[in-house]
Amino acid sequence: MSWFESFVLGLVQGLTEFLPISSSAHLRLVAAFAGWKDPGAAFTAVTQIGTEAAVLIFFRKDIGRILAAWFRSLHDREARSDHNAQMGWLVIVGSIPIGVLGLTFKDQIEGPFRDLRLIASTLVGLGIVLGIADRMAARDTKGGRHRARRERKSLEQLTVRDGLLYGCAQALALVPGVSRSGATISGGLFMGYRREAAARYSFLLAIPAVLASGLFELKDIGEGHVSWGPTLFATVLAFVVAYAVIAWFMRFISTRSFMPFVIYRILLGLALFALMAAGVLSPHAGESVG
């Protein structure tokens, strides 16, 4: 991997990680369109450490309160009723599905799941799911002529059941094209949570899963065409860009819907199908040399 490739891919990782459009799919697609080798699951996982570092800094006050309360709850029974302590346990519970499934399907994630036909399908499929979930949230918020407004839930109302369902939704992101934030936000919206609450928990829930995945994949960097220098450069760049994206995204969803991302996902997926049908792009572009 050249330094220019690492610059482009680090930029793409930072721009797409927290938007509901799938960073892993975009890394795969950029490489395929540019005629580069597939950066692979290890490169994706390690550069995500940079984007999660951005989460740690952006939400540092929330994370600090959660960690402090969670540690107190280990030896203080009364502290267990604190919402922040409960959030700590809920993040742990929600991380179980992706941890189990990630280890179980590791070979598929690094191989068959990177087929561009599957990526195109998940881009369109999750786009439709996100669109339906967003429409439901909008109807609850605005109400209608024959429908009263419905108050949506905040994170203070998060339960163990909902935390586990959030985690199951996050596990779908093991398939490139699904999108970690897209899946978890969709799950939250279907369960009746506000857009901001769904996005905030999505970011917090990703921390242990992404950091564990990145650390686990460190051993594979340096094998094949992906070397340490460009990977570290891409990781640092992804951190800088991701921090700006988080700040923008949290402001965006407070007043706007997810429909622009829904439309983008569906159009991109359909364009991929068209290019593959026309023979312009191979479903396995870059795989044979990746």
PDB file of C-alpha atoms in Angstrom:
ATOM      1  CA  MET A   1       0.000   0.000   0.000  1.00  0.00           C
ATOM      2  CA  SER A   2       1.370   3.389  -1.008  1.00  0.00           C
ATOM      3  CA  TRP A   3       1.255   6.521   1.120  1.00  0.00           C
ATOM      4  CA  PHE A   4      -1.219   8.065  -1.306  1.00  0.00           C
ATOM      5  CA  GLU A   5      -3.536   5.074  -0.934  1.00  0.00           C
ATOM      6  CA  SER A   6      -3.313   5.318   2.854  1.00  0.00           C
ATOM      7  CA  PHE A   7      -4.118   9.051   2.679  1.00  0.00           C
ATOM      8  CA  VAL A   8      -7.237   8.467   0.568  1.00  0.00           C
ATOM      9  CA  LEU A   9      -8.414   5.472   2.602  1.00  0.00           C
ATOM     10  CA  GLY A  10      -7.765   7.212   5.930  1.00  0.00           C
ATOM     11  CA  LEU A  11      -9.803  10.175   4.717  1.00  0.00           C
ATOM     12  CA  VAL A  12     -12.624   7.874   3.610  1.00  0.00           C
ATOM     13  CA  GLN A  13     -12.561   6.007   6.927  1.00  0.00           C
ATOM     14  CA  GLY A  14     -12.825   9.227   8.926  1.00  0.00           C
ATOM     15  CA  LEU A  15     -15.605  10.629   6.746  1.00  0.00           C
ATOM     16  CA  THR A  16     -17.790   7.522   6.686  1.00  0.00           C
ATOM     17  CA  GLU A  17     -17.302   5.696  10.007  1.00  0.00           C
ATOM     18  CA  PHE A  18     -20.029   7.534  11.906  1.00  0.00           C
ATOM     19  CA  LEU A  19     -22.395   8.261   9.051  1.00  0.00           C
ATOM     20  CA  PRO A  20     -24.971   5.514   8.356  1.00  0.00           C
ATOM     21  CA  ILE A  21     -23.412   4.636   4.987  1.00  0.00           C
ATOM     22  CA  SER A  22     -20.809   1.980   5.969  1.00  0.00           C
ATOM     23  CA  SER A  23     -17.131   2.828   6.190  1.00  0.00           C
ATOM     24  CA  SER A  24     -16.034  -0.760   5.437  1.00  0.00           C
ATOM     25  CA  ALA A  25     -18.046  -0.740   2.208  1.00  0.00           C
ATOM     26  CA  HIS A  26     -16.555   2.594   1.138  1.00  0.00           C
ATOM     27  CA  LEU A  27     -13.001   1.451   1.814  1.00  0.00           C
ATOM     28  CA  ARG A  28     -13.673  -1.635  -0.265  1.00  0.00           C
ATOM     29  CA  LEU A  29     -15.332   0.337  -3.079  1.00  0.00           C
ATOM     30  CA  VAL A  30     -12.723   3.096  -3.281  1.00  0.00           C
ATOM     31  CA  ALA A  31      -9.995   0.480  -3.630  1.00  0.00           C
ATOM     32  CA  ALA A  32     -11.980  -1.432  -6.263  1.00  0.00           C
ATOM     33  CA  PHE A  33     -12.736   1.673  -8.373  1.00  0.00           C
ATOM     34  CA  ALA A  34      -9.144   2.910  -8.115  1.00  0.00           C
ATOM     35  CA  GLY A  35      -7.748  -0.465  -9.153  1.00  0.00           C
ATOM     36  CA  TRP A  36      -5.992  -0.904  -5.818  1.00  0.00           C
ATOM     37  CA  LYS A  37      -5.747  -4.047  -3.756  1.00  0.00           C
ATOM     38  CA  ASP A  38      -8.534  -4.597  -1.233  1.00  0.00           C
ATOM     39  CA  PRO A  39      -7.215  -3.004   2.002  1.00  0.00           C
ATOM     40  CA  GLY A  40      -8.741  -5.930   3.903  1.00  0.00           C
ATOM     41  CA  ALA A  41     -10.526  -6.387   7.205  1.00  0.00           C
ATOM     42  CA  ALA A  42      -7.354  -5.874   9.280  1.00  0.00           C
ATOM     43  CA  PHE A  43      -6.642  -2.424   7.799  1.00  0.00           C
ATOM     44  CA  THR A  44     -10.279  -1.431   8.306  1.00  0.00           C
ATOM     45  CA  ALA A  45     -10.308  -2.593  11.926  1.00  0.00           C
ATOM     46  CA  VAL A  46      -7.035  -0.874  12.844  1.00  0.00           C
ATOM     47  CA  THR A  47      -7.954   2.468  11.249  1.00  0.00           C
ATOM     48  CA  GLN A  48     -11.203   2.327  13.207  1.00  0.00           C
ATOM     49  CA  ILE A  49      -9.097   2.685  16.348  1.00  0.00           C
ATOM     50  CA  GLY A  50      -8.424   6.226  15.153  1.00  0.00           C
ATOM     51  CA  THR A  51     -12.110   6.974  14.698  1.00  0.00           C
ATOM     52  CA  GLU A  52     -12.929   5.539  18.125  1.00  0.00           C
ATOM     53  CA  ALA A  53     -10.244   7.751  19.652  1.00  0.00           C
ATOM     54  CA  ALA A  54     -12.291  10.648  18.276  1.00  0.00           C
ATOM     55  CA  VAL A  55     -15.358   9.262  20.093  1.00  0.00           C
ATOM     56  CA  LEU A  56     -13.412   8.972  23.343  1.00  0.00           C
ATOM     57  CA  ILE A  57     -12.398  12.628  23.154  1.00  0.00           C
ATOM     58  CA  PHE A  58     -15.709  14.017  21.881  1.00  0.00           C
ATOM     59  CA  PHE A  59     -17.762  12.172  24.521  1.00  0.00           C
ATOM     60  CA  ARG A  60     -15.049  12.304  27.198  1.00  0.00           C
ATOM     61  CA  LYS A  61     -17.339  13.854  29.833  1.00  0.00           C
ATOM     62  CA  ASP A  62     -20.080  11.270  29.270  1.00  0.00           C
ATOM     63  CA  ILE A  63     -17.555   8.437  29.243  1.00  0.00           C
ATOM     64  CA  GLY A  64     -15.853   9.762  32.382  1.00  0.00           C
ATOM     65  CA  ARG A  65     -19.155   9.858  34.275  1.00  0.00           C
ATOM     66  CA  ILE A  66     -20.111   6.384  33.072  1.00  0.00           C
ATOM     67  CA  LEU A  67     -16.764   4.832  34.040  1.00  0.00           C
ATOM     68  CA  ALA A  68     -16.689   6.512  37.451  1.00  0.00           C
ATOM     69  CA  ALA A  69     -20.235   5.434  38.269  1.00  0.00           C
ATOM     70  CA  TRP A  70     -19.673   1.919  36.925  1.00  0.00           C
ATOM     71  CA  PHE A  71     -16.577   1.363  39.078  1.00  0.00           C
ATOM     72  CA  ARG A  72     -18.449   2.677  42.142  1.00  0.00           C
ATOM     73  CA  SER A  73     -21.273   0.245  41.433  1.00  0.00           C
ATOM     74  CA  LEU A  74     -18.870  -2.681  41.753  1.00  0.00           C
ATOM     75  CA  HIS A  75     -18.588  -2.165  45.509  1.00  0.00           C
ATOM     76  CA  ASP A  76     -21.454   0.223  46.355  1.00  0.00           C
ATOM     77  CA  ARG A  77     -24.936  -1.286  46.055  1.00  0.00           C
ATOM     78  CA  GLU A  78     -26.656   2.095  46.121  1.00  0.00           C
ATOM     79  CA  ALA A  79     -24.552   3.345  43.189  1.00  0.00           C
ATOM     80  CA  ARG A  80     -26.075   0.638  40.996  1.00  0.00           C
ATOM     81  CA  SER A  81     -29.234   2.708  40.648  1.00  0.00           C
ATOM     82  CA  ASP A  82     -27.245   5.555  39.065  1.00  0.00           C
ATOM     83  CA  HIS A  83     -28.105   5.917  35.365  1.00  0.00           C
ATOM     84  CA  ASN A  84     -24.438   6.281  34.417  1.00  0.00           C
ATOM     85  CA  ALA A  85     -23.543   3.041  36.224  1.00  0.00           C
ATOM     86  CA  GLN A  86     -26.385   1.294  34.434  1.00  0.00           C
ATOM     87  CA  MET A  87     -25.136   2.662  31.120  1.00  0.00           C
ATOM     88  CA  GLY A  88     -21.764   1.058  31.803  1.00  0.00           C
ATOM     89  CA  TRP A  89     -23.389  -2.336  32.273  1.00  0.00           C
ATOM     90  CA  LEU A  90     -25.650  -1.819  29.252  1.00  0.00           C
ATOM     91  CA  VAL A  91     -22.674  -1.064  27.002  1.00  0.00           C
ATOM     92  CA  ILE A  92     -21.060  -4.306  28.184  1.00  0.00           C
ATOM     93  CA  VAL A  93     -24.265  -6.291  27.567  1.00  0.00           C
ATOM     94  CA  GLY A  94     -24.739  -4.694  24.147  1.00  0.00           C
ATOM     95  CA  SER A  95     -21.181  -5.596  23.131  1.00  0.00           C
ATOM     96  CA  ILE A  96     -21.659  -9.337  23.632  1.00  0.00           C
ATOM     97  CA  PRO A  97     -23.401 -10.160  20.304  1.00  0.00           C
ATOM     98  CA  ILE A  98     -20.782  -8.574  18.041  1.00  0.00           C
ATOM     99  CA  GLY A  99     -17.960 -10.122  20.049  1.00  0.00           C
ATOM    100  CA  VAL A 100     -19.379 -13.641  19.777  1.00  0.00           C
ATOM    101  CA  LEU A 101     -20.399 -13.362  16.123  1.00  0.00           C
ATOM    102  CA  GLY A 102     -17.190 -11.563  15.126  1.00  0.00           C
ATOM    103  CA  LEU A 103     -15.064 -14.462  16.360  1.00  0.00           C
ATOM    104  CA  THR A 104     -17.460 -17.071  14.959  1.00  0.00           C
ATOM    105  CA  PHE A 105     -17.561 -15.617  11.434  1.00  0.00           C
ATOM    106  CA  LYS A 106     -14.026 -14.201  11.247  1.00  0.00           C
ATOM    107  CA  ASP A 107     -13.139 -16.138   8.080  1.00  0.00           C
ATOM    108  CA  GLN A 108     -16.331 -15.079   6.297  1.00  0.00           C
ATOM    109  CA  ILE A 109     -15.822 -11.431   7.289  1.00  0.00           C
ATOM    110  CA  GLU A 110     -12.345 -11.441   5.772  1.00  0.00           C
ATOM    111  CA  GLY A 111     -13.420 -13.354   2.649  1.00  0.00           C
ATOM    112  CA  PRO A 112     -16.910 -13.972   1.185  1.00  0.00           C
ATOM    113  CA  PHE A 113     -18.526 -11.019   2.968  1.00  0.00           C
ATOM    114  CA  ARG A 114     -16.343  -8.643   0.920  1.00  0.00           C
ATOM    115  CA  ASP A 115     -18.038  -9.646  -2.366  1.00  0.00           C
ATOM    116  CA  LEU A 116     -19.322  -6.467  -4.040  1.00  0.00           C
ATOM    117  CA  ARG A 117     -22.683  -8.099  -4.802  1.00  0.00           C
ATOM    118  CA  LEU A 118     -23.291  -8.594  -1.092  1.00  0.00           C
ATOM    119  CA  ILE A 119     -22.130  -5.052  -0.356  1.00  0.00           C
ATOM    120  CA  ALA A 120     -24.518  -3.624  -2.968  1.00  0.00           C
ATOM    121  CA  SER A 121     -27.361  -5.673  -1.464  1.00  0.00           C
ATOM    122  CA  THR A 122     -26.693  -4.516   2.085  1.00  0.00           C
ATOM    123  CA  LEU A 123     -26.350  -0.889   0.997  1.00  0.00           C
ATOM    124  CA  VAL A 124     -29.832  -0.993  -0.529  1.00  0.00           C
ATOM    125  CA  GLY A 125     -31.377  -3.237   2.135  1.00  0.00           C
ATOM    126  CA  LEU A 126     -30.211  -1.288   5.178  1.00  0.00           C
ATOM    127  CA  GLY A 127     -31.003   1.945   3.337  1.00  0.00           C
ATOM    128  CA  ILE A 128     -34.644   0.870   3.072  1.00  0.00           C
ATOM    129  CA  VAL A 129     -34.703  -0.244   6.717  1.00  0.00           C
ATOM    130  CA  LEU A 130     -33.213   3.074   7.879  1.00  0.00           C
ATOM    131  CA  GLY A 131     -35.728   4.973   5.756  1.00  0.00           C
ATOM    132  CA  ILE A 132     -38.680   3.126   7.323  1.00  0.00           C
ATOM    133  CA  ALA A 133     -37.308   3.633  10.840  1.00  0.00           C
ATOM    134  CA  ASP A 134     -36.691   7.330  10.214  1.00  0.00           C
ATOM    135  CA  ARG A 135     -40.205   7.765   8.811  1.00  0.00           C
ATOM    136  CA  MET A 136     -41.671   6.146  11.927  1.00  0.00           C
ATOM    137  CA  ALA A 137     -39.687   8.504  14.150  1.00  0.00           C
ATOM    138  CA  ALA A 138     -40.826  11.534  12.140  1.00  0.00           C
ATOM    139  CA  ARG A 139     -44.489  10.505  12.387  1.00  0.00           C
ATOM    140  CA  ASP A 140     -44.220  10.043  16.150  1.00  0.00           C
ATOM    141  CA  THR A 141     -42.585  13.447  16.552  1.00  0.00           C
ATOM    142  CA  LYS A 142     -44.933  15.419  14.302  1.00  0.00           C
ATOM    143  CA  GLY A 143     -48.176  13.523  14.758  1.00  0.00           C
ATOM    144  CA  GLY A 144     -50.893  14.083  12.178  1.00  0.00           C
ATOM    145  CA  ARG A 145     -54.505  14.861  11.486  1.00  0.00           C
ATOM    146  CA  HIS A 146     -55.716  11.552  12.898  1.00  0.00           C
ATOM    147  CA  ARG A 147     -52.704  10.706  15.001  1.00  0.00           C
ATOM    148  CA  ALA A 148     -51.456  12.217  18.240  1.00  0.00           C
ATOM    149  CA  ARG A 149     -47.776  12.943  18.821  1.00  0.00           C
ATOM    150  CA  ARG A 150     -45.930  10.156  20.589  1.00  0.00           C
ATOM    151  CA  GLU A 151     -43.142  10.885  23.025  1.00  0.00           C
ATOM    152  CA  ARG A 152     -40.000   8.992  22.077  1.00  0.00           C
ATOM    153  CA  LYS A 153     -37.649   7.462  24.646  1.00  0.00           C
ATOM    154  CA  SER A 154     -34.406   8.918  25.975  1.00  0.00           C
ATOM    155  CA  LEU A 155     -31.325   6.955  27.073  1.00  0.00           C
ATOM    156  CA  GLU A 156     -32.527   7.215  30.684  1.00  0.00           C
ATOM    157  CA  GLN A 157     -35.201   4.688  29.680  1.00  0.00           C
ATOM    158  CA  LEU A 158     -32.759   2.195  28.179  1.00  0.00           C
ATOM    159  CA  THR A 159     -33.310  -1.339  29.511  1.00  0.00           C
ATOM    160  CA  VAL A 160     -31.214  -4.512  29.439  1.00  0.00           C
ATOM    161  CA  ARG A 161     -33.535  -5.919  26.763  1.00  0.00           C
ATOM    162  CA  ASP A 162     -33.142  -2.820  24.578  1.00  0.00           C
ATOM    163  CA  GLY A 163     -29.387  -2.749  25.161  1.00  0.00           C
ATOM    164  CA  LEU A 164     -29.101  -6.346  23.978  1.00  0.00           C
ATOM    165  CA  LEU A 165     -31.278  -5.625  20.918  1.00  0.00           C
ATOM    166  CA  TYR A 166     -29.047  -2.642  20.133  1.00  0.00           C
ATOM    167  CA  GLY A 167     -26.097  -5.026  20.339  1.00  0.00           C
ATOM    168  CA  CYS A 168     -27.723  -7.509  17.953  1.00  0.00           C
ATOM    169  CA  ALA A 169     -28.316  -4.666  15.495  1.00  0.00           C
ATOM    170  CA  GLN A 170     -24.674  -3.584  15.815  1.00  0.00           C
ATOM    171  CA  ALA A 171     -23.531  -7.144  15.045  1.00  0.00           C
ATOM    172  CA  LEU A 172     -25.106  -6.852  11.578  1.00  0.00           C
ATOM    173  CA  ALA A 173     -22.311  -4.401  10.749  1.00  0.00           C
ATOM    174  CA  LEU A 174     -19.898  -7.336  10.548  1.00  0.00           C
ATOM    175  CA  VAL A 175     -21.133  -7.521   6.952  1.00  0.00           C
ATOM    176  CA  PRO A 176     -19.594  -4.674   4.880  1.00  0.00           C
ATOM    177  CA  GLY A 177     -22.275  -2.360   3.579  1.00  0.00           C
ATOM    178  CA  VAL A 178     -24.569  -2.600   6.600  1.00  0.00           C
ATOM    179  CA  SER A 179     -22.996   0.250   8.643  1.00  0.00           C
ATOM    180  CA  ARG A 180     -22.522   0.048  12.395  1.00  0.00           C
ATOM    181  CA  SER A 181     -24.185   3.391  13.058  1.00  0.00           C
ATOM    182  CA  GLY A 182     -26.889   2.735  10.461  1.00  0.00           C
ATOM    183  CA  ALA A 183     -27.855  -0.605  11.998  1.00  0.00           C
ATOM    184  CA  THR A 184     -27.803   0.515  15.624  1.00  0.00           C
ATOM    185  CA  ILE A 185     -29.587   3.802  14.922  1.00  0.00           C
ATOM    186  CA  SER A 186     -32.259   1.942  12.931  1.00  0.00           C
ATOM    187  CA  GLY A 187     -32.676  -0.496  15.814  1.00  0.00           C
ATOM    188  CA  GLY A 188     -33.007   2.375  18.270  1.00  0.00           C
ATOM    189  CA  LEU A 189     -35.585   4.167  16.138  1.00  0.00           C
ATOM    190  CA  PHE A 190     -37.665   0.992  15.787  1.00  0.00           C
ATOM    191  CA  MET A 191     -37.566   0.586  19.578  1.00  0.00           C
ATOM    192  CA  GLY A 192     -38.943   4.098  19.991  1.00  0.00           C
ATOM    193  CA  TYR A 193     -35.829   6.109  20.899  1.00  0.00           C
ATOM    194  CA  ARG A 194     -35.151   9.665  19.776  1.00  0.00           C
ATOM    195  CA  ARG A 195     -32.724  10.216  16.930  1.00  0.00           C
ATOM    196  CA  GLU A 196     -30.142  11.878  19.189  1.00  0.00           C
ATOM    197  CA  ALA A 197     -30.450   9.144  21.827  1.00  0.00           C
ATOM    198  CA  ALA A 198     -30.092   6.371  19.249  1.00  0.00           C
ATOM    199  CA  ALA A 199     -27.002   8.012  17.745  1.00  0.00           C
ATOM    200  CA  ARG A 200     -25.371   8.717  21.120  1.00  0.00           C
ATOM    201  CA  TYR A 201     -25.787   5.134  22.331  1.00  0.00           C
ATOM    202  CA  SER A 202     -24.583   3.887  18.951  1.00  0.00           C
ATOM    203  CA  PHE A 203     -21.322   5.797  19.427  1.00  0.00           C
ATOM    204  CA  LEU A 204     -20.857   4.603  23.013  1.00  0.00           C
ATOM    205  CA  LEU A 205     -21.701   0.995  22.153  1.00  0.00           C
ATOM    206  CA  ALA A 206     -19.108   0.941  19.366  1.00  0.00           C
ATOM    207  CA  ILE A 207     -16.191   1.780  21.682  1.00  0.00           C
ATOM    208  CA  PRO A 208     -15.443  -1.660  23.204  1.00  0.00           C
ATOM    209  CA  ALA A 209     -16.279  -3.569  20.010  1.00  0.00           C
ATOM    210  CA  VAL A 210     -14.148  -1.430  17.699  1.00  0.00           C
ATOM    211  CA  LEU A 211     -11.184  -1.142  20.055  1.00  0.00           C
ATOM    212  CA  ALA A 212     -11.195  -4.894  20.704  1.00  0.00           C
ATOM    213  CA  SER A 213     -11.451  -5.641  16.974  1.00  0.00           C
ATOM    214  CA  GLY A 214      -8.649  -3.219  16.114  1.00  0.00           C
ATOM    215  CA  LEU A 215      -6.318  -4.611  18.771  1.00  0.00           C
ATOM    216  CA  PHE A 216      -7.121  -8.167  17.703  1.00  0.00           C
ATOM    217  CA  GLU A 217      -6.275  -7.397  14.056  1.00  0.00           C
ATOM    218  CA  LEU A 218      -2.991  -5.617  14.849  1.00  0.00           C
ATOM    219  CA  LYS A 219      -1.124  -8.886  14.401  1.00  0.00           C
ATOM    220  CA  ASP A 220      -2.162  -9.062  10.727  1.00  0.00           C
ATOM    221  CA  ILE A 221      -0.758  -5.641   9.785  1.00  0.00           C
ATOM    222  CA  GLY A 222       2.527  -6.067   7.933  1.00  0.00           C
ATOM    223  CA  GLU A 223       1.375  -9.220   6.168  1.00  0.00           C
ATOM    224  CA  GLY A 224       0.664  -8.959   2.456  1.00  0.00           C
ATOM    225  CA  HIS A 225       0.576  -5.482   0.913  1.00  0.00           C
ATOM    226  CA  VAL A 226      -0.585  -3.557   4.028  1.00  0.00           C
ATOM    227  CA  SER A 227       2.404  -2.245   6.008  1.00  0.00           C
ATOM    228  CA  TRP A 228       2.654  -0.472   9.359  1.00  0.00           C
ATOM    229  CA  GLY A 229       3.670   3.010   8.201  1.00  0.00           C
ATOM    230  CA  PRO A 230       0.748   3.725   5.863  1.00  0.00           C
ATOM    231  CA  THR A 231      -1.686   2.056   8.285  1.00  0.00           C
ATOM    232  CA  LEU A 232      -0.640   4.304  11.172  1.00  0.00           C
ATOM    233  CA  PHE A 233      -0.798   7.357   8.913  1.00  0.00           C
ATOM    234  CA  ALA A 234      -4.330   6.435   7.802  1.00  0.00           C
ATOM    235  CA  THR A 235      -5.346   5.842  11.431  1.00  0.00           C
ATOM    236  CA  VAL A 236      -4.179   9.299  12.556  1.00  0.00           C
ATOM    237  CA  LEU A 237      -5.869  10.964   9.587  1.00  0.00           C
ATOM    238  CA  ALA A 238      -9.087   9.048  10.284  1.00  0.00           C
ATOM    239  CA  PHE A 239      -9.030  10.338  13.880  1.00  0.00           C
ATOM    240  CA  VAL A 240      -8.767  13.995  12.836  1.00  0.00           C
ATOM    241  CA  VAL A 241     -11.491  13.763  10.202  1.00  0.00           C
ATOM    242  CA  ALA A 242     -13.813  11.642  12.350  1.00  0.00           C
ATOM    243  CA  TYR A 243     -13.782  14.163  15.195  1.00  0.00           C
ATOM    244  CA  ALA A 244     -15.108  16.865  12.863  1.00  0.00           C
ATOM    245  CA  VAL A 245     -17.687  14.472  11.413  1.00  0.00           C
ATOM    246  CA  ILE A 246     -19.059  13.543  14.858  1.00  0.00           C
ATOM    247  CA  ALA A 247     -19.529  17.204  15.786  1.00  0.00           C
ATOM    248  CA  TRP A 248     -21.344  17.876  12.500  1.00  0.00           C
ATOM    249  CA  PHE A 249     -23.457  14.713  12.621  1.00  0.00           C
ATOM    250  CA  MET A 250     -24.783  15.300  16.150  1.00  0.00           C
ATOM    251  CA  ARG A 251     -25.886  18.803  15.139  1.00  0.00           C
ATOM    252  CA  PHE A 252     -27.364  17.556  11.860  1.00  0.00           C
ATOM    253  CA  ILE A 253     -29.639  14.877  13.324  1.00  0.00           C
ATOM    254  CA  SER A 254     -31.010  17.230  15.991  1.00  0.00           C
ATOM    255  CA  THR A 255     -32.987  19.055  13.288  1.00  0.00           C
ATOM    256  CA  ARG A 256     -32.818  16.864  10.159  1.00  0.00           C
ATOM    257  CA  SER A 257     -33.853  13.361   9.146  1.00  0.00           C
ATOM    258  CA  PHE A 258     -31.698  10.492   7.870  1.00  0.00           C
ATOM    259  CA  MET A 259     -33.312  10.557   4.426  1.00  0.00           C
ATOM    260  CA  PRO A 260     -30.259  12.028   2.598  1.00  0.00           C
ATOM    261  CA  PHE A 261     -28.243   9.003   3.770  1.00  0.00           C
ATOM    262  CA  VAL A 262     -31.082   6.641   2.820  1.00  0.00           C
ATOM    263  CA  ILE A 263     -31.185   8.018  -0.733  1.00  0.00           C
ATOM    264  CA  TYR A 264     -27.389   7.919  -1.045  1.00  0.00           C
ATOM    265  CA  ARG A 265     -27.202   4.285   0.101  1.00  0.00           C
ATOM    266  CA  ILE A 266     -29.889   3.112  -2.291  1.00  0.00           C
ATOM    267  CA  LEU A 267     -28.472   4.996  -5.288  1.00  0.00           C
ATOM    268  CA  LEU A 268     -24.938   3.738  -4.581  1.00  0.00           C
ATOM    269  CA  GLY A 269     -26.137   0.150  -4.224  1.00  0.00           C
ATOM    270  CA  LEU A 270     -28.149   0.304  -7.457  1.00  0.00           C
ATOM    271  CA  ALA A 271     -25.191   1.896  -9.280  1.00  0.00           C
ATOM    272  CA  LEU A 272     -22.983  -0.989  -8.137  1.00  0.00           C
ATOM    273  CA  PHE A 273     -25.473  -3.543  -9.425  1.00  0.00           C
ATOM    274  CA  ALA A 274     -25.622  -1.712 -12.771  1.00  0.00           C
ATOM    275  CA  LEU A 275     -21.827  -1.549 -13.114  1.00  0.00           C
ATOM    276  CA  MET A 276     -21.430  -5.235 -12.298  1.00  0.00           C
ATOM    277  CA  ALA A 277     -24.251  -6.199 -14.689  1.00  0.00           C
ATOM    278  CA  ALA A 278     -22.570  -4.186 -17.450  1.00  0.00           C
ATOM    279  CA  GLY A 279     -19.248  -5.887 -16.776  1.00  0.00           C
ATOM    280  CA  VAL A 280     -17.545  -2.619 -15.859  1.00  0.00           C
ATOM    281  CA  LEU A 281     -16.831  -3.794 -12.329  1.00  0.00           C
ATOM    282  CA  SER A 282     -16.097  -7.318 -11.119  1.00  0.00           C
ATOM    283  CA  PRO A 283     -17.764  -8.509  -7.882  1.00  0.00           C
ATOM    284  CA  HIS A 284     -14.308  -9.644  -6.797  1.00  0.00           C
ATOM    285  CA  ALA A 285     -12.343  -6.571  -7.929  1.00  0.00           C
ATOM    286  CA  GLY A 286      -9.084  -6.414  -6.020  1.00  0.00           C
ATOM    287  CA  GLU A 287      -9.697  -9.656  -4.106  1.00  0.00           C
ATOM    288  CA  SER A 288      -7.288 -11.830  -6.028  1.00  0.00           C
ATOM    289  CA  VAL A 289      -4.407  -9.563  -5.193  1.00  0.00           C
ATOM    290  CA  GLY A 290      -5.665  -8.301  -1.845  1.00  0.00           C
TER     291      GLY A 290
END
